[in-house]
Amino acid sequence: MRRLPPLHALRAFEAAARHRHFGHAAAELHLTPTAISHQVRQLEEVLGVTLFHRYPRPIRLTEEGAALYPAFRESFDRMAQAIADLALHNEDRPLTVSVTVAFASLWLMRRLPDLTRQTGLNLKIEADNRPVDLSASDVDCAVRYAHQPGAEDRWVPLFEDRQVPLCAPDLVQNISVESDADVLRLPLIQYRWTSEADAAPTWQRWAQAAGLAGETPNVSQHYSEEINAIDAALAGQGAILASSALTTSAVAAGHLVCLSQNTLPGRVFWAVTRSGHPRLNDVERFASWARSAE
């Protein structure tokens, strides 16, 4: 085990020896000259030698200080270079982003060329419906869906969402849908909500919000995954309550049509990364682009 003096004292000595001035060393390390002097004296006490001639000013290295300084300077230079090399390596490698399968397929993939063109970022997409543990993986950030940010990590808001009743235009080509009650008479598609089941966007909740509490929606198809339920709606198999964010492109292209102005509140999409992550600036660039691309 290495027996070394406190690192802060070593840094104070190296900076003071390099500048030959306690005040200049203090400015570099964001300390006071008194703090630098105190830390140097702490190092002198640990080593049992005097490192500087303090008087007459300016300060000068003693023989012992002059012998130690080159080794300390080289060590700090090597550490600074290693950190710079690591930062360069991190900037060169793709930014790894964890997303759900639905978010990857329906929102992110079609926008990747625009992301690269506008930001220069190169993404590595980890599509998985299981939440990733950011502290135990090489994932740089994860797109999460929640009302409020969590207590840990750094949560950067992307955009808010709504749950909208949609279907393929062919489904209602020969059917009159003039009211919310008419929507409930269509074949209905439901998918399993994996968190906070009491807030799941069910057709029953939508009926209550639309003032149709007495109606009993008849769900004809159930899916475990959101993306499969949306695919079924795109194929004309029924109406679905779906994320407005994930279906924007399909609605704009005319593949899905909105059935009612009554919607259910959704949550917020967030880009979540570890606090102090070395690529926080890249995560912020990704988040800023996502807000504009929404």
CSV table of N, CA and C in Angstrom, one decimal, residues 3-6 8-10 13 34-52 54 62 64 68 72:
chain,number,residue,atom,x,y,z
A,3,ARG,N,2.2,4.9,0.8
A,3,ARG,CA,2.0,5.8,1.9
A,3,ARG,C,2.4,7.2,1.3
A,4,LEU,N,1.3,8.0,1.0
A,4,LEU,CA,1.5,9.3,0.4
A,4,LEU,C,0.9,10.3,1.3
A,5,PRO,N,1.5,11.5,1.3
A,5,PRO,CA,0.8,12.7,2.0
A,5,PRO,C,-0.5,13.0,1.4
A,6,PRO,N,-1.3,13.8,2.0
A,6,PRO,CA,-2.6,14.2,1.5
A,6,PRO,C,-2.4,14.8,0.1
A,8,HIS,N,-4.2,17.0,-1.5
A,8,HIS,CA,-4.4,18.5,-1.6
A,8,HIS,C,-3.1,19.2,-1.2
A,9,ALA,N,-2.3,18.6,-0.3
A,9,ALA,CA,-1.1,19.2,0.0
A,9,ALA,C,-0.1,19.1,-1.1
A,10,LEU,N,-0.1,17.9,-1.7
A,10,LEU,CA,0.8,17.7,-2.9
A,10,LEU,C,0.5,18.7,-4.0
A,13,PHE,N,1.7,22.2,-3.1
A,13,PHE,CA,3.2,22.4,-3.3
A,13,PHE,C,3.5,22.5,-4.7
A,34,THR,N,-3.5,32.0,2.0
A,34,THR,CA,-3.4,31.4,3.3
A,34,THR,C,-3.6,29.9,3.3
A,35,ALA,N,-4.6,29.5,2.6
A,35,ALA,CA,-4.8,28.0,2.5
A,35,ALA,C,-3.7,27.3,1.8
A,36,ILE,N,-3.1,27.9,0.8
A,36,ILE,CA,-2.0,27.3,0.1
A,36,ILE,C,-0.8,27.2,1.1
A,37,SER,N,-0.5,28.2,1.8
A,37,SER,CA,0.6,28.2,2.8
A,37,SER,C,0.4,27.2,3.9
A,38,HIS,N,-0.9,27.1,4.3
A,38,HIS,CA,-1.2,26.1,5.3
A,38,HIS,C,-1.0,24.7,4.8
A,39,GLN,N,-1.4,24.4,3.6
A,39,GLN,CA,-1.3,23.0,3.0
A,39,GLN,C,0.2,22.7,2.8
A,40,VAL,N,1.0,23.7,2.4
A,40,VAL,CA,2.4,23.4,2.2
A,40,VAL,C,3.1,23.1,3.5
A,41,ARG,N,2.7,23.9,4.6
A,41,ARG,CA,3.3,23.6,5.9
A,41,ARG,C,2.8,22.2,6.4
A,42,GLN,N,1.6,21.8,6.1
A,42,GLN,CA,1.2,20.4,6.4
A,42,GLN,C,2.1,19.4,5.8
A,43,LEU,N,2.4,19.6,4.5
A,43,LEU,CA,3.3,18.7,3.8
A,43,LEU,C,4.7,18.7,4.4
A,44,GLU,N,5.1,19.9,4.7
A,44,GLU,CA,6.5,20.0,5.3
A,44,GLU,C,6.5,19.2,6.7
A,45,GLU,N,5.4,19.3,7.4
A,45,GLU,CA,5.4,18.6,8.7
A,45,GLU,C,5.4,17.0,8.5
A,46,VAL,N,4.6,16.6,7.5
A,46,VAL,CA,4.6,15.2,7.2
A,46,VAL,C,6.0,14.7,6.7
A,47,LEU,N,6.6,15.5,5.9
A,47,LEU,CA,7.9,15.0,5.3
A,47,LEU,C,9.1,15.3,6.3
A,48,GLY,N,8.9,16.2,7.2
A,48,GLY,CA,10.0,16.6,8.1
A,48,GLY,C,11.1,17.4,7.5
A,49,VAL,N,10.7,18.2,6.5
A,49,VAL,CA,11.7,19.1,5.8
A,49,VAL,C,11.0,20.4,5.5
A,50,THR,N,11.8,21.4,5.2
A,50,THR,CA,11.3,22.7,4.7
A,50,THR,C,11.4,22.7,3.2
A,51,LEU,N,10.4,23.1,2.6
A,51,LEU,CA,10.3,23.0,1.1
A,51,LEU,C,10.5,24.4,0.4
A,52,PHE,N,10.2,25.5,1.2
A,52,PHE,CA,10.4,26.8,0.6
A,52,PHE,C,11.1,27.7,1.6
A,54,ARG,N,10.7,31.2,2.6
A,54,ARG,CA,9.6,32.2,2.5
A,54,ARG,C,10.1,33.6,2.6
A,62,THR,N,13.7,25.3,-1.4
A,62,THR,CA,14.9,24.8,-0.7
A,62,THR,C,15.5,23.7,-1.5
A,64,GLU,N,15.7,20.6,-0.6
A,64,GLU,CA,14.8,19.5,-0.6
A,64,GLU,C,13.6,19.7,-1.5
A,68,LEU,N,12.3,17.5,-4.9
A,68,LEU,CA,11.0,16.9,-5.0
A,68,LEU,C,10.2,17.4,-6.2
A,72,PHE,N,7.1,15.6,-8.7
A,72,PHE,CA,5.7,16.0,-8.6
A,72,PHE,C,5.1,16.6,-9.8
